[in-house]
Tab-separated table of C-alpha atoms and ligand atoms in Angstrom:
chain	number	residue	atom	x	y	z
A	15	MET	CA	26.576	-3.282	-20.829
A	16	MET	CA	28.426	-6.557	-21.214
A	17	GLU	CA	29.420	-7.545	-24.752
A	18	LYS	CA	27.782	-10.944	-24.635
A	19	ASP	CA	24.073	-11.266	-23.921
A	20	VAL	CA	23.242	-12.757	-20.545
A	21	THR	CA	20.142	-14.942	-20.503
A	22	ILE	CA	18.770	-15.832	-17.082
A	23	LEU	CA	16.232	-18.441	-16.028
A	24	ALA	CA	14.518	-17.075	-12.920
A	25	ILE	CA	12.446	-19.002	-10.378
A	26	GLU	CA	10.100	-17.542	-7.724
A	27	SER	CA	8.087	-19.519	-5.154
A	28	SER	CA	8.155	-17.422	-1.973
A	29	CYS	CA	4.403	-17.261	-1.365
A	30	ASP	CA	1.431	-18.446	-3.424
A	31	GLU	CA	2.661	-17.950	-6.980
A	32	THR	CA	4.741	-20.605	-8.725
A	33	ALA	CA	6.651	-18.605	-11.312
A	34	ALA	CA	9.479	-18.886	-13.835
A	35	ALA	CA	10.789	-16.432	-16.407
A	36	VAL	CA	13.520	-16.020	-18.985
A	37	VAL	CA	15.092	-12.551	-18.950
A	38	ARG	CA	17.840	-11.183	-21.198
A	39	ASN	CA	20.316	-8.585	-19.926
A	40	GLY	CA	18.116	-7.764	-16.942
A	41	ARG	CA	15.577	-5.811	-18.961
A	42	GLU	CA	14.141	-7.909	-21.785
A	43	VAL	CA	11.496	-10.455	-20.757
A	44	LEU	CA	11.431	-13.441	-23.136
A	45	SER	CA	8.806	-15.236	-21.047
A	46	ASN	CA	7.041	-14.690	-17.730
A	47	THR	CA	5.056	-17.722	-16.585
A	48	ILE	CA	2.945	-17.502	-13.438
A	49	TYR	CA	0.797	-20.207	-11.907
A	50	SER	CA	-1.327	-18.445	-9.295
A	51	GLN	CA	-2.687	-20.474	-6.387
A	52	ILE	CA	-5.101	-17.714	-5.349
A	53	ASP	CA	-8.276	-19.714	-6.100
A	54	LEU	CA	-7.038	-22.547	-3.905
A	55	HIS	CA	-6.237	-20.308	-0.916
A	56	THR	CA	-9.435	-18.253	-1.306
A	57	LEU	CA	-11.298	-21.264	0.127
A	58	TYR	CA	-9.445	-20.695	3.421
A	59	GLY	CA	-9.498	-16.884	3.438
A	60	GLY	CA	-5.716	-16.555	3.105
A	61	VAL	CA	-2.513	-18.359	2.149
A	62	VAL	CA	-2.114	-21.747	3.863
A	63	PRO	CA	1.672	-22.380	3.910
A	64	GLU	CA	1.519	-26.177	3.775
A	65	ILE	CA	-0.854	-26.136	0.805
A	66	ALA	CA	1.314	-23.544	-0.964
A	67	SER	CA	4.437	-25.730	-0.631
A	68	ARG	CA	2.669	-28.813	-1.938
A	69	LYS	CA	1.242	-26.954	-4.912
A	70	HIS	CA	4.661	-25.469	-5.744
A	71	ILE	CA	6.121	-28.998	-5.881
A	72	GLU	CA	3.317	-30.098	-8.166
A	73	LYS	CA	3.613	-27.155	-10.557
A	74	ILE	CA	7.222	-26.015	-10.627
A	75	ASN	CA	8.534	-28.326	-13.351
A	76	GLN	CA	5.619	-27.523	-15.645
A	77	VAL	CA	6.019	-23.791	-15.074
A	78	ILE	CA	9.760	-23.888	-15.860
A	79	LYS	CA	9.249	-26.013	-18.995
A	80	LYS	CA	6.551	-23.628	-20.209
A	81	SER	CA	8.731	-20.610	-19.528
A	82	LEU	CA	11.692	-22.040	-21.478
A	83	SER	CA	9.518	-23.058	-24.419
A	84	GLU	CA	7.678	-19.726	-24.577
A	85	ALA	CA	11.033	-17.954	-24.614
A	86	GLY	CA	12.164	-20.276	-27.425
A	87	VAL	CA	15.259	-21.377	-25.504
A	88	THR	CA	16.660	-24.527	-23.898
A	89	LEU	CA	18.897	-24.863	-20.848
A	90	LYS	CA	21.884	-24.682	-23.239
A	91	ASP	CA	21.036	-21.004	-23.837
A	92	ILE	CA	20.852	-20.152	-20.135
A	93	ASP	CA	23.856	-18.360	-18.609
A	94	ALA	CA	22.617	-18.329	-15.016
A	95	ILE	CA	19.743	-19.416	-12.796
A	96	ALA	CA	18.359	-16.816	-10.393
A	97	VAL	CA	16.123	-17.951	-7.550
A	98	THR	CA	14.301	-16.218	-4.710
A	99	TYR	CA	15.762	-17.547	-1.432
A	100	GLY	CA	14.041	-15.097	0.972
A	101	PRO	CA	12.114	-13.524	2.534
A	102	GLY	CA	8.941	-15.601	2.381
A	103	LEU	CA	7.343	-18.816	3.584
A	104	VAL	CA	10.137	-21.286	4.342
A	105	GLY	CA	8.446	-24.340	2.830
A	106	ALA	CA	7.451	-22.420	-0.295
A	107	LEU	CA	10.922	-20.905	-0.746
A	108	LEU	CA	12.576	-24.310	-0.329
A	109	VAL	CA	10.777	-25.697	-3.384
A	110	GLY	CA	12.221	-23.019	-5.692
A	111	VAL	CA	15.660	-23.160	-4.088
A	112	ALA	CA	15.890	-26.970	-4.317
A	113	GLU	CA	14.690	-26.897	-7.928
A	114	ALA	CA	17.189	-24.181	-8.906
A	115	LYS	CA	20.070	-26.010	-7.221
A	116	ALA	CA	19.130	-29.269	-8.953
A	117	ILE	CA	19.038	-27.680	-12.426
A	118	SER	CA	22.215	-25.719	-11.745
A	119	PHE	CA	24.064	-28.868	-10.636
A	120	ALA	CA	22.729	-31.160	-13.352
A	121	ALA	CA	23.204	-28.724	-16.244
A	122	GLY	CA	26.352	-27.005	-14.939
A	123	ILE	CA	24.753	-23.538	-14.951
A	124	PRO	CA	25.842	-20.884	-12.409
A	125	LEU	CA	23.336	-20.148	-9.653
A	126	VAL	CA	22.570	-16.875	-7.873
A	127	GLY	CA	20.199	-16.417	-4.921
A	128	VAL	CA	17.994	-13.296	-5.091
A	129	HIS	CA	16.190	-11.276	-2.420
A	130	HIS	CA	12.433	-11.165	-3.103
A	131	ILE	CA	12.031	-7.451	-2.317
A	132	GLU	CA	15.078	-6.520	-4.378
A	133	GLY	CA	13.257	-8.370	-7.158
A	134	HIS	CA	10.100	-6.292	-6.636
A	135	ILE	CA	12.166	-3.094	-6.908
A	136	SER	CA	13.897	-4.385	-10.072
A	137	ALA	CA	10.543	-4.839	-11.850
A	138	ASN	CA	10.929	-1.138	-12.590
A	139	TYR	CA	14.064	-1.819	-14.697
A	140	ILE	CA	12.006	-4.070	-16.944
A	141	GLU	CA	9.232	-1.565	-17.449
A	142	HIS	CA	11.575	1.406	-17.889
A	143	PRO	CA	14.639	0.395	-19.930
A	144	ASP	CA	16.314	3.773	-19.290
A	145	LEU	CA	15.814	3.762	-15.512
A	146	LYS	CA	19.107	3.960	-13.615
A	147	PRO	CA	19.862	4.408	-9.912
A	148	PRO	CA	19.723	6.481	-7.833
A	149	PHE	CA	15.999	6.496	-7.207
A	150	MET	CA	13.653	6.130	-4.236
A	151	CYS	CA	11.260	3.154	-4.253
A	152	LEU	CA	8.200	2.442	-2.139
A	153	VAL	CA	7.787	-1.322	-1.792
A	154	ALA	CA	4.285	-2.176	-0.593
A	155	SER	CA	3.273	-5.822	-0.648
A	156	GLY	CA	1.445	-8.379	1.472
A	157	GLY	CA	4.376	-8.784	3.834
A	158	HIS	CA	6.375	-5.563	3.439
A	159	SER	CA	6.112	-1.793	3.415
A	160	HIS	CA	9.497	-0.193	2.912
A	161	LEU	CA	10.803	3.017	1.521
A	162	VAL	CA	14.118	2.122	-0.062
A	163	LEU	CA	16.811	4.362	-1.501
A	164	VAL	CA	18.355	2.527	-4.451
A	165	LYS	CA	21.844	4.025	-4.470
A	166	ASP	CA	23.204	1.831	-7.245
A	167	TYR	CA	22.375	-1.550	-8.798
A	168	GLY	CA	22.032	-3.929	-5.860
A	169	GLU	CA	22.823	-1.237	-3.275
A	170	TYR	CA	20.003	-0.316	-0.963
A	171	GLU	CA	19.406	1.869	2.061
A	172	ILE	CA	16.174	1.450	4.004
A	173	ILE	CA	14.674	4.866	4.739
A	174	ALA	CA	11.413	3.705	6.338
A	175	ARG	CA	9.571	0.557	7.279
A	176	THR	CA	6.257	-0.369	8.826
A	177	ARG	CA	6.161	-0.730	12.601
A	178	ASP	CA	3.299	-3.207	12.489
A	179	ASP	CA	1.141	-4.386	9.578
A	180	ALA	CA	2.280	-4.224	5.965
A	181	ALA	CA	0.071	-2.139	3.658
A	182	GLY	CA	-1.158	-5.207	1.742
A	183	GLU	CA	-1.876	-7.015	4.999
A	184	ALA	CA	-4.077	-4.083	6.080
A	185	PHE	CA	-5.933	-4.271	2.752
A	186	ASP	CA	-6.476	-8.008	3.221
A	187	LYS	CA	-7.652	-7.693	6.854
A	188	VAL	CA	-10.043	-4.811	6.176
A	189	ALA	CA	-11.444	-6.593	3.124
A	190	ARG	CA	-12.195	-9.624	5.276
A	191	ALA	CA	-13.821	-7.463	7.975
A	192	ILE	CA	-16.195	-5.813	5.510
A	193	GLY	CA	-17.055	-9.132	3.865
A	194	LEU	CA	-15.155	-8.819	0.593
A	195	GLY	CA	-12.970	-11.895	1.121
A	196	TYR	CA	-9.489	-12.763	-0.104
A	197	PRO	CA	-7.379	-11.329	-1.704
A	198	GLY	CA	-8.441	-8.002	-0.309
A	199	GLY	CA	-6.337	-5.530	-2.260
A	200	PRO	CA	-7.877	-5.906	-5.723
A	201	LYS	CA	-11.416	-6.132	-4.225
A	202	ILE	CA	-11.049	-2.930	-2.194
A	203	ASP	CA	-9.510	-1.223	-5.236
A	204	LYS	CA	-12.554	-2.144	-7.347
A	205	ILE	CA	-15.377	-1.408	-4.917
A	206	SER	CA	-13.758	1.889	-3.833
A	207	LYS	CA	-14.572	3.333	-7.231
A	208	GLU	CA	-18.248	3.350	-6.155
A	209	GLY	CA	-17.561	4.770	-2.678
A	210	ASN	CA	-16.869	8.154	-1.109
A	211	PRO	CA	-13.256	8.431	0.125
A	212	ASP	CA	-14.263	11.276	2.475
A	213	ALA	CA	-17.254	9.427	3.998
A	214	ILE	CA	-15.399	8.296	7.155
A	215	PRO	CA	-12.379	10.245	8.510
A	216	PHE	CA	-10.078	7.294	9.320
A	217	PRO	CA	-6.771	8.210	11.027
A	218	ARG	CA	-3.518	8.769	9.141
A	219	GLY	CA	-1.024	6.726	11.202
A	220	LYS	CA	2.117	8.427	12.483
A	221	VAL	CA	5.103	6.939	14.301
A	222	GLU	CA	6.387	9.036	17.166
A	223	GLY	CA	9.982	10.118	16.607
A	224	SER	CA	10.244	8.707	13.092
A	225	GLU	CA	8.949	10.902	10.325
A	226	TYR	CA	9.073	8.342	7.499
A	227	ASP	CA	8.043	5.039	9.145
A	228	PHE	CA	4.574	3.616	8.600
A	229	SER	CA	1.975	2.214	10.974
A	230	PHE	CA	-1.266	0.677	9.769
A	231	SER	CA	-2.556	-1.189	12.824
A	232	GLY	CA	-4.284	1.916	14.269
A	233	LEU	CA	-6.105	2.397	10.986
A	234	LYS	CA	-7.149	-1.257	10.936
A	235	SER	CA	-8.504	-0.936	14.511
A	236	ALA	CA	-10.356	2.267	13.562
A	237	VAL	CA	-12.088	0.415	10.717
A	238	LEU	CA	-13.028	-2.476	13.052
A	239	ASN	CA	-14.324	-0.002	15.685
A	240	TYR	CA	-16.382	1.767	13.053
A	241	LEU	CA	-17.918	-1.534	11.927
A	242	ASN	CA	-18.671	-2.547	15.536
A	243	GLY	CA	-20.261	0.851	16.161
A	244	CYS	CA	-22.557	0.344	13.178
A	245	ARG	CA	-23.507	-3.152	14.365
A	246	MET	CA	-24.267	-1.961	17.895
A	247	LYS	CA	-26.503	0.802	16.591
A	248	GLY	CA	-28.137	-1.674	14.227
A	249	GLU	CA	-27.089	0.430	11.247
A	250	GLU	CA	-26.024	-0.878	7.878
A	251	PHE	CA	-22.604	0.246	6.681
A	252	SER	CA	-21.654	0.928	3.115
A	253	GLN	CA	-18.930	-1.502	1.957
A	254	ALA	CA	-17.929	0.922	-0.791
A	255	ASP	CA	-17.633	3.933	1.559
A	256	VAL	CA	-15.618	2.014	4.178
A	257	ALA	CA	-13.343	0.598	1.453
A	258	ALA	CA	-12.845	3.978	-0.223
A	259	SER	CA	-12.224	5.814	3.071
A	260	PHE	CA	-9.775	3.139	4.275
A	261	GLN	CA	-7.940	3.127	0.944
A	262	ALA	CA	-7.735	6.934	0.979
A	263	ALA	CA	-6.084	6.827	4.431
A	264	VAL	CA	-3.479	4.232	3.351
A	265	VAL	CA	-2.704	6.063	0.117
A	266	ASP	CA	-2.487	9.418	1.880
A	267	VAL	CA	0.110	8.117	4.347
A	268	LEU	CA	2.151	6.318	1.672
A	269	VAL	CA	2.197	9.381	-0.594
A	270	THR	CA	2.936	11.929	2.151
A	271	HIS	CA	5.818	9.963	3.734
A	272	SER	CA	7.321	8.982	0.366
A	273	LEU	CA	7.277	12.479	-1.121
A	274	HIS	CA	8.691	13.923	2.084
A	275	ALA	CA	11.641	11.507	1.921
A	276	VAL	CA	12.179	12.038	-1.818
A	277	LYS	CA	12.462	15.784	-1.265
A	278	GLU	CA	14.656	15.524	1.861
A	279	TYR	CA	17.083	13.190	0.100
A	280	GLY	CA	17.111	15.310	-3.060
A	281	ILE	CA	16.098	12.395	-5.292
A	282	LYS	CA	14.694	13.118	-8.759
A	283	THR	CA	13.039	9.772	-9.566
A	284	PHE	CA	10.441	7.897	-7.546
A	285	ALA	CA	9.312	4.303	-8.154
A	286	ILE	CA	6.741	1.968	-6.621
A	287	ALA	CA	6.778	-1.830	-6.403
A	288	GLY	CA	4.977	-4.800	-4.845
A	289	GLY	CA	1.377	-5.997	-5.007
A	290	VAL	CA	-0.129	-2.820	-3.511
A	291	ALA	CA	1.645	-0.794	-6.231
A	292	SER	CA	-0.953	-2.130	-8.674
A	293	ASN	CA	-3.652	-0.191	-6.751
A	294	SER	CA	-5.230	2.245	-9.196
A	295	HIS	CA	-5.914	4.991	-6.647
A	296	LEU	CA	-2.343	4.789	-5.319
A	297	ARG	CA	-0.933	5.130	-8.829
A	298	GLU	CA	-3.100	8.160	-9.598
A	299	ALA	CA	-2.195	9.835	-6.307
A	300	PHE	CA	1.546	9.357	-6.875
A	301	GLU	CA	1.225	10.485	-10.495
A	302	LYS	CA	-0.362	13.731	-9.317
A	303	ALA	CA	1.927	14.366	-6.326
A	304	CYS	CA	5.135	13.694	-8.297
A	305	LYS	CA	3.967	15.937	-11.134
A	306	GLU	CA	3.352	18.788	-8.695
A	307	GLU	CA	6.849	18.374	-7.254
A	308	GLY	CA	8.595	17.933	-10.617
A	309	ILE	CA	9.676	14.382	-9.753
A	310	GLU	CA	9.767	11.637	-12.372
A	311	PHE	CA	7.370	8.828	-11.395
A	312	VAL	CA	7.874	5.263	-12.646
A	313	HIS	CA	5.924	2.104	-11.913
A	314	PRO	CA	5.715	-1.443	-13.242
A	315	SER	CA	2.577	-2.665	-15.016
A	316	PRO	CA	0.277	-4.617	-12.636
A	317	VAL	CA	1.512	-8.070	-13.697
A	318	LEU	CA	5.060	-7.073	-12.710
A	319	CYS	CA	3.867	-5.590	-9.372
A	320	THR	CA	2.459	-8.800	-7.906
A	321	ASP	CA	4.750	-11.805	-7.471
A	322	ASN	CA	6.468	-12.951	-10.668
A	323	ALA	CA	9.840	-14.379	-11.706
A	324	ALA	CA	10.752	-11.769	-14.353
A	325	MET	CA	11.583	-9.310	-11.565
A	326	ILE	CA	13.874	-11.965	-10.007
A	327	GLY	CA	15.570	-12.372	-13.389
A	328	SER	CA	16.226	-8.633	-13.507
A	329	ALA	CA	17.622	-8.381	-9.953
A	330	GLY	CA	19.565	-11.611	-10.557
A	331	TYR	CA	21.192	-10.162	-13.673
A	332	TYR	CA	22.709	-7.226	-11.765
A	333	GLU	CA	23.968	-9.593	-9.045
A	334	PHE	CA	25.366	-11.998	-11.664
A	335	ILE	CA	27.340	-9.385	-13.635
A	336	LYS	CA	28.864	-8.129	-10.388
A	337	GLY	CA	30.169	-11.671	-9.871
A	338	TYR	CA	27.772	-12.916	-7.198
A	339	ARG	CA	27.171	-16.682	-7.160
A	340	SER	CA	25.565	-19.290	-4.912
A	341	GLY	CA	26.509	-22.895	-4.345
A	342	THR	CA	24.595	-26.062	-3.535
A	343	ASP	CA	24.547	-24.918	0.095
A	344	LEU	CA	22.120	-22.074	-0.738
A	345	ASN	CA	19.244	-22.299	1.735
A	346	ALA	CA	15.853	-20.627	2.130
A	347	VAL	CA	16.077	-17.636	4.525
A	348	PRO	CA	12.503	-16.711	5.555
A	349	ASN	CA	13.459	-13.416	7.232
A	350	LEU	CA	16.247	-12.277	4.897
A	351	GLN	CA	16.814	-8.522	5.225
A	352	ILE	CA	17.161	-6.131	2.285
A	353	GLY	CA	20.849	-5.940	1.297
A	354	GLU	CA	21.724	-9.013	3.405
A	355	LYS	CA	23.439	-12.001	1.750
A	356	GLN	CA	23.526	-15.596	3.014
A	357	GLY	CA	24.988	-18.209	0.711
A	358	VAL	CA	25.526	-15.588	-1.995
A	359	PHE	CA	29.218	-14.720	-2.441
A	360	LEU	CA	31.520	-12.905	-4.841
A	361	ALA	CA	33.184	-15.407	-7.149
A	362	LYS	CA	36.860	-14.843	-7.865
B	22	KG4	O1	3.824	-8.493	-3.839
B	22	KG4	P1	2.698	-9.429	-3.609
B	22	KG4	O2	2.089	-10.128	-4.794
B	22	KG4	O3	3.112	-10.555	-2.607
B	22	KG4	C1	3.941	-10.322	-1.525
B	22	KG4	O4	5.192	-10.326	-1.718
B	22	KG4	O5	3.380	-10.085	-0.429
B	22	KG4	O6	1.600	-8.591	-2.809
B	22	KG4	C2	0.369	-9.149	-2.439
B	22	KG4	C3	-0.414	-8.091	-1.697
B	22	KG4	C4	-1.713	-8.603	-1.087
B	22	KG4	O7	-1.805	-8.130	0.249
B	22	KG4	C5	-2.777	-7.987	-1.973
B	22	KG4	O8	-3.993	-7.743	-1.292
B	22	KG4	C6	-2.106	-6.680	-2.382
B	22	KG4	O9	-0.756	-7.024	-2.592
B	22	KG4	N1	-2.683	-6.136	-3.626
B	22	KG4	C7	-3.321	-4.949	-3.698
B	22	KG4	C8	-3.791	-4.832	-5.034
B	22	KG4	N2	-3.406	-5.948	-5.721
B	22	KG4	C9	-2.721	-6.726	-4.837
B	22	KG4	N3	-3.534	-4.009	-2.765
B	22	KG4	C10	-4.236	-2.929	-3.131
B	22	KG4	N4	-4.749	-2.744	-4.378
B	22	KG4	C11	-4.545	-3.657	-5.353
B	22	KG4	N5	-5.052	-3.459	-6.584
B	23	ZN	ZN1	6.085	-10.175	-3.322
């Protein structure tokens, strides 16, 4: 731990949440302000990039002001600005990056660009002040499904990834197909509680030659085929049973592959992160499986699973104390890979 406290203003705008937070020493959240655009995008059945960018521009100053005032600080108290610069929607990312660069330049505050997924993983540091690497983390969000070995702060090895759809994407697509609308994850989670997870035996996707990787497109097709079959026979289908059976298949695959990797790599702590990590059935299943295997299971509370800036403030802290900085040439990188750095360098 450094002697002096490090207070970070974090900014996140990679998708449809305009968010700012003030985080002290990577673990203590002084404020976590989120303006969610979900209601706006619900009208279109999904995130419309152009609308997201415009809304970010409209809201970002308000969100930052609110975050600073709720934390009881001014820019004079801020030691660094951390901003998500990828991956995500390029227009949406650019709003946060431009804003962070402008504040950094005007107020003379160091800037550090942060990887969105590394932020998701770091949400676990906030929730569990004693959590230290190494640990294995499943990141399951709208755009990503990765199994990541966190070897040290800011040091990652990707153990598995999805070959096609992300887990959250599958939730959203299936929800739309069964008439639940957007965003699908929370709706499937809720209605599944009234359904039978064993009603329909949907496939558990496997990837030939890769024991840990995920594949969800076959499952999505199986759900669509099932629905078409019902329509052709003129039969009604049960939304709750389809949702519960689909969810059971996703959770089964995520739990089986994750636990397999945790055991093979001899890791003692397992974490989850990303929007799908707020799924109640997924949390219960991991709780049970980890208990059986004697593995410690940690997870962020739901508000830190979906997009927020506090997680960026935590990841940014560990980058900042290692000496990483960004300049006014920091750009949005829509397809930034985990562990990759562009415009983030070690300061002398
Ligand atoms: O991490 P996130 O907020 O944004 C991305 O970085 O993608 O994740 C959003 C995704 C969406 O696909 C949403 O449907 C899913 O997370 N999600 C859930 C739940 N809450 C959000 N999926 C399953 N169960 C939930 N309770
Ligand atoms: Zn996210």
